[in-house]
PDB file of C-alpha atoms in Angstrom:
ATOM      1  CA  MET A   1      34.225  -7.507   4.345  1.00  0.00           C
ATOM      2  CA  SER A   2      37.856  -6.846   5.227  1.00  0.00           C
ATOM      3  CA  ALA A   3      38.339  -5.171   8.583  1.00  0.00           C
ATOM      4  CA  PRO A   4      41.114  -2.672   7.729  1.00  0.00           C
ATOM      5  CA  PRO A   5      38.995  -0.369   5.491  1.00  0.00           C
ATOM      6  CA  LEU A   6      36.271  -0.140   8.154  1.00  0.00           C
ATOM      7  CA  ALA A   7      38.917   0.446  10.793  1.00  0.00           C
ATOM      8  CA  THR A   8      40.167   3.562   8.999  1.00  0.00           C
ATOM      9  CA  LEU A   9      36.803   5.318   9.327  1.00  0.00           C
ATOM     10  CA  ALA A  10      36.109   7.599  12.272  1.00  0.00           C
ATOM     11  CA  PRO A  11      33.585   6.059  14.704  1.00  0.00           C
ATOM     12  CA  ILE A  12      30.163   7.372  15.626  1.00  0.00           C
ATOM     13  CA  ALA A  13      27.758   6.243  18.353  1.00  0.00           C
ATOM     14  CA  LEU A  14      24.269   4.939  17.628  1.00  0.00           C
ATOM     15  CA  ALA A  15      22.535   7.815  19.435  1.00  0.00           C
ATOM     16  CA  GLU A  16      24.324  10.337  17.224  1.00  0.00           C
ATOM     17  CA  VAL A  17      23.427   8.446  14.040  1.00  0.00           C
ATOM     18  CA  ILE A  18      19.764   8.499  15.052  1.00  0.00           C
ATOM     19  CA  ASP A  19      19.917  12.154  16.065  1.00  0.00           C
ATOM     20  CA  ARG A  20      21.576  13.314  12.864  1.00  0.00           C
ATOM     21  CA  ALA A  21      20.044  10.986  10.259  1.00  0.00           C
ATOM     22  CA  ALA A  22      17.027   9.055  11.525  1.00  0.00           C
ATOM     23  CA  LEU A  23      15.418   9.362   8.048  1.00  0.00           C
ATOM     24  CA  GLN A  24      12.223   7.469   8.803  1.00  0.00           C
ATOM     25  CA  CYS A  25      10.839   9.135   5.662  1.00  0.00           C
ATOM     26  CA  ARG A  26      13.436   8.992   2.911  1.00  0.00           C
ATOM     27  CA  VAL A  27      14.576   7.965  -0.566  1.00  0.00           C
ATOM     28  CA  ASP A  28      16.467   4.673  -0.798  1.00  0.00           C
ATOM     29  CA  ARG A  29      18.862   3.704  -3.593  1.00  0.00           C
ATOM     30  CA  LYS A  30      20.216   0.162  -3.687  1.00  0.00           C
ATOM     31  CA  TYR A  31      23.279  -1.272  -5.394  1.00  0.00           C
ATOM     32  CA  VAL A  32      24.701  -4.769  -5.700  1.00  0.00           C
ATOM     33  CA  ILE A  33      28.477  -5.101  -5.852  1.00  0.00           C
ATOM     34  CA  THR A  34      30.937  -7.910  -5.166  1.00  0.00           C
ATOM     35  CA  VAL A  35      32.491  -8.151  -1.719  1.00  0.00           C
ATOM     36  CA  ASP A  36      35.894  -7.703  -3.413  1.00  0.00           C
ATOM     37  CA  GLU A  37      34.857  -4.159  -4.414  1.00  0.00           C
ATOM     38  CA  LEU A  38      34.122  -3.044  -0.857  1.00  0.00           C
ATOM     39  CA  PRO A  39      37.676  -2.179   0.269  1.00  0.00           C
ATOM     40  CA  HIS A  40      38.130   0.305  -2.586  1.00  0.00           C
ATOM     41  CA  LEU A  41      34.742   1.930  -1.932  1.00  0.00           C
ATOM     42  CA  LEU A  42      35.472   2.286   1.780  1.00  0.00           C
ATOM     43  CA  ASP A  43      38.903   3.745   1.045  1.00  0.00           C
ATOM     44  CA  GLN A  44      37.210   6.441  -1.042  1.00  0.00           C
ATOM     45  CA  LEU A  45      34.887   7.292   1.846  1.00  0.00           C
ATOM     46  CA  THR A  46      37.512   7.529   4.601  1.00  0.00           C
ATOM     47  CA  PRO A  47      37.709  11.372   4.599  1.00  0.00           C
ATOM     48  CA  TYR A  48      33.934  11.852   4.454  1.00  0.00           C
ATOM     49  CA  ALA A  49      32.170   9.080   6.381  1.00  0.00           C
ATOM     50  CA  ARG A  50      31.887   7.874   9.962  1.00  0.00           C
ATOM     51  CA  VAL A  51      31.059   4.290  10.867  1.00  0.00           C
ATOM     52  CA  LEU A  52      28.657   3.095  13.545  1.00  0.00           C
ATOM     53  CA  ASP A  53      30.744   1.671  16.382  1.00  0.00           C
ATOM     54  CA  ILE A  54      29.236  -0.134  19.369  1.00  0.00           C
ATOM     55  CA  ASP A  55      31.701  -1.413  21.955  1.00  0.00           C
ATOM     56  CA  GLY A  56      34.423  -1.648  19.325  1.00  0.00           C
ATOM     57  CA  GLU A  57      32.282  -3.612  16.831  1.00  0.00           C
ATOM     58  CA  ARG A  58      31.512  -2.211  13.382  1.00  0.00           C
ATOM     59  CA  SER A  59      29.609  -5.070  11.755  1.00  0.00           C
ATOM     60  CA  PHE A  60      26.415  -6.450  13.279  1.00  0.00           C
ATOM     61  CA  ARG A  61      24.171  -9.472  12.781  1.00  0.00           C
ATOM     62  CA  TYR A  62      20.599  -8.825  11.635  1.00  0.00           C
ATOM     63  CA  GLU A  63      17.607 -11.117  11.219  1.00  0.00           C
ATOM     64  CA  SER A  64      14.340 -10.079   9.571  1.00  0.00           C
ATOM     65  CA  VAL A  65      11.144 -12.115   9.487  1.00  0.00           C
ATOM     66  CA  TYR A  66       8.721 -11.005   6.748  1.00  0.00           C
ATOM     67  CA  PHE A  67       4.980 -11.511   7.093  1.00  0.00           C
ATOM     68  CA  ASP A  68       2.352 -11.708   4.391  1.00  0.00           C
ATOM     69  CA  THR A  69      -1.224 -12.786   3.784  1.00  0.00           C
ATOM     70  CA  PRO A  70      -2.050 -16.300   2.492  1.00  0.00           C
ATOM     71  CA  CYS A  71      -2.351 -14.848  -1.033  1.00  0.00           C
ATOM     72  CA  LEU A  72       0.930 -12.884  -0.628  1.00  0.00           C
ATOM     73  CA  ALA A  73      -0.702  -9.454  -0.896  1.00  0.00           C
ATOM     74  CA  SER A  74       2.490  -7.615   0.079  1.00  0.00           C
ATOM     75  CA  TYR A  75       4.566  -9.533  -2.459  1.00  0.00           C
ATOM     76  CA  HIS A  76       2.107  -9.026  -5.300  1.00  0.00           C
ATOM     77  CA  CYS A  77       1.823  -5.297  -4.598  1.00  0.00           C
ATOM     78  CA  ALA A  78       5.566  -5.119  -5.223  1.00  0.00           C
ATOM     79  CA  ALA A  79       5.557  -7.514  -8.178  1.00  0.00           C
ATOM     80  CA  TYR A  80       2.891  -5.489  -9.984  1.00  0.00           C
ATOM     81  CA  ARG A  81       4.394  -2.147  -8.933  1.00  0.00           C
ATOM     82  CA  ARG A  82       1.337  -0.873  -7.126  1.00  0.00           C
ATOM     83  CA  ARG A  83       1.613   2.827  -6.339  1.00  0.00           C
ATOM     84  CA  ARG A  84       1.139   2.152  -2.620  1.00  0.00           C
ATOM     85  CA  ARG A  85       3.045  -0.847  -1.275  1.00  0.00           C
ATOM     86  CA  PHE A  86       3.734  -2.198   2.189  1.00  0.00           C
ATOM     87  CA  LYS A  87       5.960  -4.649   4.016  1.00  0.00           C
ATOM     88  CA  VAL A  88       5.534  -6.028   7.519  1.00  0.00           C
ATOM     89  CA  ARG A  89       8.502  -7.534   9.314  1.00  0.00           C
ATOM     90  CA  THR A  90      10.239  -7.983  12.600  1.00  0.00           C
ATOM     91  CA  ARG A  91      13.872  -6.939  12.701  1.00  0.00           C
ATOM     92  CA  THR A  92      16.135  -8.384  15.381  1.00  0.00           C
ATOM     93  CA  TYR A  93      19.590  -7.066  16.157  1.00  0.00           C
ATOM     94  CA  LEU A  94      21.076 -10.382  17.176  1.00  0.00           C
ATOM     95  CA  ASP A  95      24.130  -8.972  18.944  1.00  0.00           C
ATOM     96  CA  SER A  96      22.009  -6.912  21.355  1.00  0.00           C
ATOM     97  CA  ALA A  97      18.785  -8.997  21.237  1.00  0.00           C
ATOM     98  CA  GLN A  98      16.804  -5.827  20.492  1.00  0.00           C
ATOM     99  CA  CYS A  99      13.780  -6.339  18.265  1.00  0.00           C
ATOM    100  CA  TRP A 100      11.301  -4.102  16.440  1.00  0.00           C
ATOM    101  CA  LEU A 101       8.069  -4.704  14.584  1.00  0.00           C
ATOM    102  CA  GLU A 102       8.190  -2.583  11.438  1.00  0.00           C
ATOM    103  CA  VAL A 103       5.741  -1.527   8.743  1.00  0.00           C
ATOM    104  CA  LYS A 104       7.332   0.013   5.653  1.00  0.00           C
ATOM    105  CA  ILE A 105       5.212   1.990   3.218  1.00  0.00           C
ATOM    106  CA  SER A 106       6.499   2.748  -0.286  1.00  0.00           C
ATOM    107  CA  GLY A 107       4.788   5.630  -2.032  1.00  0.00           C
ATOM    108  CA  ALA A 108       5.196   8.036  -4.912  1.00  0.00           C
ATOM    109  CA  ARG A 109       8.628   8.982  -6.264  1.00  0.00           C
ATOM    110  CA  GLY A 110      10.437   6.345  -4.273  1.00  0.00           C
ATOM    111  CA  ARG A 111       9.547   7.774  -0.865  1.00  0.00           C
ATOM    112  CA  VAL A 112       9.725   5.225   1.931  1.00  0.00           C
ATOM    113  CA  THR A 113       8.157   5.704   5.362  1.00  0.00           C
ATOM    114  CA  LYS A 114       8.996   3.315   8.184  1.00  0.00           C
ATOM    115  CA  HIS A 115       6.912   2.848  11.336  1.00  0.00           C
ATOM    116  CA  ARG A 116       8.438   0.936  14.285  1.00  0.00           C
ATOM    117  CA  LEU A 117       7.255  -0.639  17.517  1.00  0.00           C
ATOM    118  CA  PRO A 118       9.586  -2.120  20.179  1.00  0.00           C
ATOM    119  CA  TYR A 119       8.995  -5.863  20.220  1.00  0.00           C
ATOM    120  CA  LEU A 120       9.969  -8.927  22.239  1.00  0.00           C
ATOM    121  CA  ALA A 121      12.649 -10.960  20.476  1.00  0.00           C
ATOM    122  CA  GLU A 122      10.936 -14.203  21.480  1.00  0.00           C
ATOM    123  CA  ASP A 123       7.822 -13.020  19.581  1.00  0.00           C
ATOM    124  CA  ARG A 124       9.648 -12.154  16.365  1.00  0.00           C
ATOM    125  CA  ARG A 125       8.086 -15.028  14.382  1.00  0.00           C
ATOM    126  CA  THR A 126       4.547 -13.727  14.901  1.00  0.00           C
ATOM    127  CA  VAL A 127       2.707 -10.407  14.636  1.00  0.00           C
ATOM    128  CA  ARG A 128      -0.020 -11.535  17.008  1.00  0.00           C
ATOM    129  CA  SER A 129       0.869  -9.171  19.851  1.00  0.00           C
ATOM    130  CA  GLY A 130       1.534  -6.299  17.442  1.00  0.00           C
ATOM    131  CA  ARG A 131      -1.346  -6.749  15.016  1.00  0.00           C
ATOM    132  CA  GLY A 132      -3.142  -3.704  16.403  1.00  0.00           C
ATOM    133  CA  PHE A 133      -0.081  -1.561  15.629  1.00  0.00           C
ATOM    134  CA  VAL A 134       0.149  -2.975  12.092  1.00  0.00           C
ATOM    135  CA  ASP A 135      -3.542  -2.385  11.405  1.00  0.00           C
ATOM    136  CA  ASP A 136      -3.336   1.161  12.759  1.00  0.00           C
ATOM    137  CA  VAL A 137      -0.434   2.018  10.444  1.00  0.00           C
ATOM    138  CA  LEU A 138      -2.092   0.467   7.401  1.00  0.00           C
ATOM    139  CA  ASP A 139      -5.348   2.234   8.247  1.00  0.00           C
ATOM    140  CA  ARG A 140      -3.612   5.628   8.467  1.00  0.00           C
ATOM    141  CA  GLU A 141      -1.884   4.878   5.164  1.00  0.00           C
ATOM    142  CA  SER A 142      -5.227   3.874   3.544  1.00  0.00           C
ATOM    143  CA  ILE A 143      -4.070   0.308   2.913  1.00  0.00           C
ATOM    144  CA  LEU A 144      -6.067  -1.584   5.549  1.00  0.00           C
ATOM    145  CA  SER A 145      -9.169  -2.029   3.356  1.00  0.00           C
ATOM    146  CA  ASN A 146      -7.284  -4.570   1.246  1.00  0.00           C
ATOM    147  CA  LEU A 147      -6.214  -6.629   4.284  1.00  0.00           C
ATOM    148  CA  SER A 148      -9.116  -6.464   6.696  1.00  0.00           C
ATOM    149  CA  GLY A 149      -9.487  -9.856   8.364  1.00  0.00           C
ATOM    150  CA  SER A 150      -6.536 -11.432   6.550  1.00  0.00           C
ATOM    151  CA  PRO A 151      -3.977 -13.218   8.734  1.00  0.00           C
ATOM    152  CA  LEU A 152      -0.336 -12.231   8.506  1.00  0.00           C
ATOM    153  CA  GLU A 153       1.943 -15.255   8.675  1.00  0.00           C
ATOM    154  CA  PRO A 154       5.765 -15.578   8.540  1.00  0.00           C
ATOM    155  CA  VAL A 155       6.854 -16.197   4.941  1.00  0.00           C
ATOM    156  CA  LEU A 156      10.590 -15.505   4.648  1.00  0.00           C
ATOM    157  CA  VAL A 157      13.535 -15.094   7.022  1.00  0.00           C
ATOM    158  CA  THR A 158      16.621 -13.136   5.991  1.00  0.00           C
ATOM    159  CA  SER A 159      19.913 -12.797   7.831  1.00  0.00           C
ATOM    160  CA  TYR A 160      23.066 -10.837   7.104  1.00  0.00           C
ATOM    161  CA  ARG A 161      25.798  -8.665   8.600  1.00  0.00           C
ATOM    162  CA  ARG A 162      25.407  -4.885   8.373  1.00  0.00           C
ATOM    163  CA  SER A 163      27.750  -1.939   8.712  1.00  0.00           C
ATOM    164  CA  THR A 164      26.232   1.556   8.867  1.00  0.00           C
ATOM    165  CA  LEU A 165      27.943   4.755   7.742  1.00  0.00           C
ATOM    166  CA  LEU A 166      26.960   8.366   8.351  1.00  0.00           C
ATOM    167  CA  LEU A 167      27.814  11.083   5.841  1.00  0.00           C
ATOM    168  CA  PRO A 168      27.721  14.180   8.093  1.00  0.00           C
ATOM    169  CA  ALA A 169      27.856  16.737   5.272  1.00  0.00           C
ATOM    170  CA  THR A 170      24.473  15.614   3.919  1.00  0.00           C
ATOM    171  CA  ALA A 171      23.005  13.950   7.045  1.00  0.00           C
ATOM    172  CA  SER A 172      22.556  10.759   5.021  1.00  0.00           C
ATOM    173  CA  ARG A 173      23.214   7.130   5.853  1.00  0.00           C
ATOM    174  CA  VAL A 174      24.692   4.186   3.990  1.00  0.00           C
ATOM    175  CA  THR A 175      24.260   0.544   4.923  1.00  0.00           C
ATOM    176  CA  ILE A 176      26.434  -2.297   3.656  1.00  0.00           C
ATOM    177  CA  ASP A 177      25.020  -5.823   3.947  1.00  0.00           C
ATOM    178  CA  THR A 178      27.089  -8.978   3.469  1.00  0.00           C
ATOM    179  CA  GLY A 179      26.685 -12.678   4.241  1.00  0.00           C
ATOM    180  CA  LEU A 180      23.174 -12.582   2.771  1.00  0.00           C
ATOM    181  CA  THR A 181      20.962 -15.589   3.498  1.00  0.00           C
ATOM    182  CA  TRP A 182      17.279 -16.270   2.766  1.00  0.00           C
ATOM    183  CA  GLN A 183      15.207 -19.078   4.267  1.00  0.00           C
ATOM    184  CA  ASP A 184      11.791 -20.140   3.000  1.00  0.00           C
ATOM    185  CA  GLY A 185      10.636 -23.170   4.930  1.00  0.00           C
ATOM    186  CA  ASP A 186      13.211 -25.906   4.230  1.00  0.00           C
ATOM    187  CA  GLN A 187      14.892 -24.000   1.393  1.00  0.00           C
ATOM    188  CA  THR A 188      17.919 -21.791   2.086  1.00  0.00           C
ATOM    189  CA  LEU A 189      19.682 -19.491  -0.380  1.00  0.00           C
ATOM    190  CA  ARG A 190      23.107 -17.994   0.397  1.00  0.00           C
ATOM    191  CA  LEU A 191      24.942 -15.348  -1.651  1.00  0.00           C
ATOM    192  CA  PRO A 192      28.372 -15.034  -0.018  1.00  0.00           C
ATOM    193  CA  GLY A 193      29.970 -13.189  -2.933  1.00  0.00           C
ATOM    194  CA  ILE A 194      27.805 -10.070  -3.090  1.00  0.00           C
ATOM    195  CA  ALA A 195      27.130  -7.013  -0.962  1.00  0.00           C
ATOM    196  CA  VAL A 196      24.036  -4.830  -1.002  1.00  0.00           C
ATOM    197  CA  VAL A 197      24.856  -1.148  -0.558  1.00  0.00           C
ATOM    198  CA  GLU A 198      21.919   1.091   0.256  1.00  0.00           C
ATOM    199  CA  THR A 199      21.957   4.874   0.466  1.00  0.00           C
ATOM    200  CA  LYS A 200      19.279   6.609   2.538  1.00  0.00           C
ATOM    201  CA  THR A 201      18.839  10.324   1.849  1.00  0.00           C
ATOM    202  CA  ASN A 202      16.219  13.045   2.076  1.00  0.00           C
ATOM    203  CA  SER A 203      16.155  13.134  -1.735  1.00  0.00           C
ATOM    204  CA  ALA A 204      19.401  14.262  -3.394  1.00  0.00           C
ATOM    205  CA  PRO A 205      22.025  11.622  -4.277  1.00  0.00           C
ATOM    206  CA  SER A 206      24.788  11.192  -1.710  1.00  0.00           C
ATOM    207  CA  LEU A 207      28.545  11.053  -2.117  1.00  0.00           C
ATOM    208  CA  VAL A 208      28.310   7.268  -2.186  1.00  0.00           C
ATOM    209  CA  ASP A 209      25.749   7.354  -4.998  1.00  0.00           C
ATOM    210  CA  ARG A 210      28.041   9.568  -7.058  1.00  0.00           C
ATOM    211  CA  ALA A 211      31.104   7.433  -6.312  1.00  0.00           C
ATOM    212  CA  LEU A 212      29.283   4.312  -7.488  1.00  0.00           C
ATOM    213  CA  TRP A 213      27.897   6.051 -10.584  1.00  0.00           C
ATOM    214  CA  GLN A 214      31.411   7.147 -11.568  1.00  0.00           C
ATOM    215  CA  ARG A 215      32.419   3.495 -11.532  1.00  0.00           C
ATOM    216  CA  GLY A 216      29.506   2.544 -13.767  1.00  0.00           C
ATOM    217  CA  THR A 217      27.432   1.015 -10.956  1.00  0.00           C
ATOM    218  CA  ARG A 218      23.785   1.989 -11.147  1.00  0.00           C
ATOM    219  CA  PRO A 219      20.904   1.494  -8.704  1.00  0.00           C
ATOM    220  CA  VAL A 220      19.100  -1.810  -9.057  1.00  0.00           C
ATOM    221  CA  ARG A 221      15.674  -3.050  -8.109  1.00  0.00           C
ATOM    222  CA  ILE A 222      16.178  -5.382  -5.196  1.00  0.00           C
ATOM    223  CA  SER A 223      14.057  -6.118  -2.158  1.00  0.00           C
ATOM    224  CA  LYS A 224      15.334  -8.571   0.415  1.00  0.00           C
ATOM    225  CA  TYR A 225      11.807  -9.872   0.782  1.00  0.00           C
ATOM    226  CA  ALA A 226      10.425  -9.837  -2.736  1.00  0.00           C
ATOM    227  CA  THR A 227      13.611 -10.609  -4.687  1.00  0.00           C
ATOM    228  CA  GLY A 228      14.593 -13.328  -2.231  1.00  0.00           C
ATOM    229  CA  LEU A 229      11.164 -14.953  -2.372  1.00  0.00           C
ATOM    230  CA  ALA A 230      11.171 -14.781  -6.190  1.00  0.00           C
ATOM    231  CA  ALA A 231      14.564 -16.499  -6.232  1.00  0.00           C
ATOM    232  CA  LEU A 232      13.233 -19.350  -4.097  1.00  0.00           C
ATOM    233  CA  ARG A 233       9.746 -19.658  -5.603  1.00  0.00           C
ATOM    234  CA  LEU A 234      10.098 -19.798  -9.351  1.00  0.00           C
ATOM    235  CA  ASP A 235       6.325 -19.810  -9.895  1.00  0.00           C
ATOM    236  CA  LEU A 236       5.910 -16.244  -8.617  1.00  0.00           C
ATOM    237  CA  PRO A 237       5.819 -13.190 -10.938  1.00  0.00           C
ATOM    238  CA  ASP A 238       9.258 -11.549 -10.899  1.00  0.00           C
ATOM    239  CA  VAL A 239       9.285  -8.884 -13.635  1.00  0.00           C
ATOM    240  CA  PRO A 240      10.562  -5.950 -11.484  1.00  0.00           C
ATOM    241  CA  TRP A 241      13.592  -7.957 -10.291  1.00  0.00           C
ATOM    242  CA  ARG A 242      14.240 -10.176 -13.305  1.00  0.00           C
ATOM    243  CA  ARG A 243      17.447  -8.383 -14.304  1.00  0.00           C
ATOM    244  CA  THR A 244      18.740  -8.437 -10.725  1.00  0.00           C
ATOM    245  CA  LEU A 245      17.860 -12.106 -10.386  1.00  0.00           C
ATOM    246  CA  ARG A 246      19.594 -12.948 -13.649  1.00  0.00           C
ATOM    247  CA  ARG A 247      22.750 -10.931 -12.968  1.00  0.00           C
ATOM    248  CA  HIS A 248      23.272 -11.508  -9.261  1.00  0.00           C
ATOM    249  CA  PHE A 249      21.188 -14.451  -8.062  1.00  0.00           C
ATOM    250  CA  ARG A 250      21.390 -16.859 -11.002  1.00  0.00           C
ATOM    251  CA  ALA A 251      24.307 -15.743 -13.180  1.00  0.00           C
ATOM    252  CA  ASP A 252      26.864 -17.901 -11.401  1.00  0.00           C
ATOM    253  CA  ALA A 253      25.383 -21.000  -9.886  1.00  0.00           C
ATOM    254  CA  SER A 254      28.652 -21.757  -8.105  1.00  0.00           C
ATOM    255  CA  SER A 255      28.410 -18.562  -6.025  1.00  0.00           C
ATOM    256  CA  ALA A 256      24.716 -18.944  -5.130  1.00  0.00           C
ATOM    257  CA  LEU A 257      24.290 -21.763  -2.664  1.00  0.00           C
ATOM    258  CA  LEU A 258      20.750 -23.173  -2.703  1.00  0.00           C
ATOM    259  CA  GLU A 259      20.122 -25.744  -0.007  1.00  0.00           C
ATOM    260  CA  LEU A 260      17.063 -27.916  -0.658  1.00  0.00           C
ATOM    261  CA  PRO A 261      15.342 -30.121   1.915  1.00  0.00           C
ATOM    262  CA  VAL A 262      16.580 -33.725   2.030  1.00  0.00           C
ATOM    263  CA  PRO A 263      13.701 -36.150   1.300  1.00  0.00           C
ATOM    264  CA  THR A 264      12.742 -38.487   4.123  1.00  0.00           C
ATOM    265  CA  ARG A 265      13.039 -42.234   3.616  1.00  0.00           C
ATOM    266  CA  SER A 266       9.247 -42.545   3.138  1.00  0.00           C
ATOM    267  CA  GLU A 267       9.308 -39.732   0.515  1.00  0.00           C
ATOM    268  CA  GLN A 268      12.165 -41.440  -1.338  1.00  0.00           C
ATOM    269  CA  GLU A 269      10.316 -44.779  -1.333  1.00  0.00           C
ATOM    270  CA  ALA A 270       7.107 -43.083  -2.541  1.00  0.00           C
ATOM    271  CA  SER A 271       8.916 -41.408  -5.447  1.00  0.00           C
ATOM    272  CA  CYS A 272      10.304 -44.785  -6.577  1.00  0.00           C
ATOM    273  CA  ALA A 273       6.994 -46.606  -6.274  1.00  0.00           C
TER     274      ALA A 273
END
């Protein structure tokens, strides 16, 4: 993302963003655009938006570790569009070393509810110390019966840079993610040419939604966890994200960098035997 467009936006502190637009229960709309389109979009927002600024920085490094059961219950709930879906992850703000354990519940009409627990960054690859919190949330959301006794293990790691905007007139937020990377074991997928723009509102479309619609950009189905895992594991069902995968993950092989594990010498010799 080029710095000048972000630099033209008025700053806002994190505490004010949380106070004015925490939106733990909200409607999310997601868009995929090229990084080359970002400067024009940000120019349009200059009179209306404020950008999160922490010690002069306006773009921050994130890492999320997603957890699932051995049979990928969370993934399959999304793949088969179950009415009630969940995701469990740790989110680490790498620049400040702050970490949260999060449970996201997706319900009717696109409503998303997020539950958070402060977490130790060194524990971010396990839910062991926070399993009671996870079970309590899933129990209150009537989801626990499907997971009782099932372990939750790390499945996918995502990393990216995020800028956060506040639209004061509607108390809504916009996040812009670039430098997107997914890691599944020894496989790594990088998409340096795209940006994921996500609007977070109480319900009504925001100024950013309308600006993107006017340019012919429509919301897409994309989940950093589910779409990323589908891109790396071709045997998984991927119907909800097939168009997104085709247009943005697989359309241009030169822009999607898939790094596969290098076989060991013994593996190479075995394959030639």
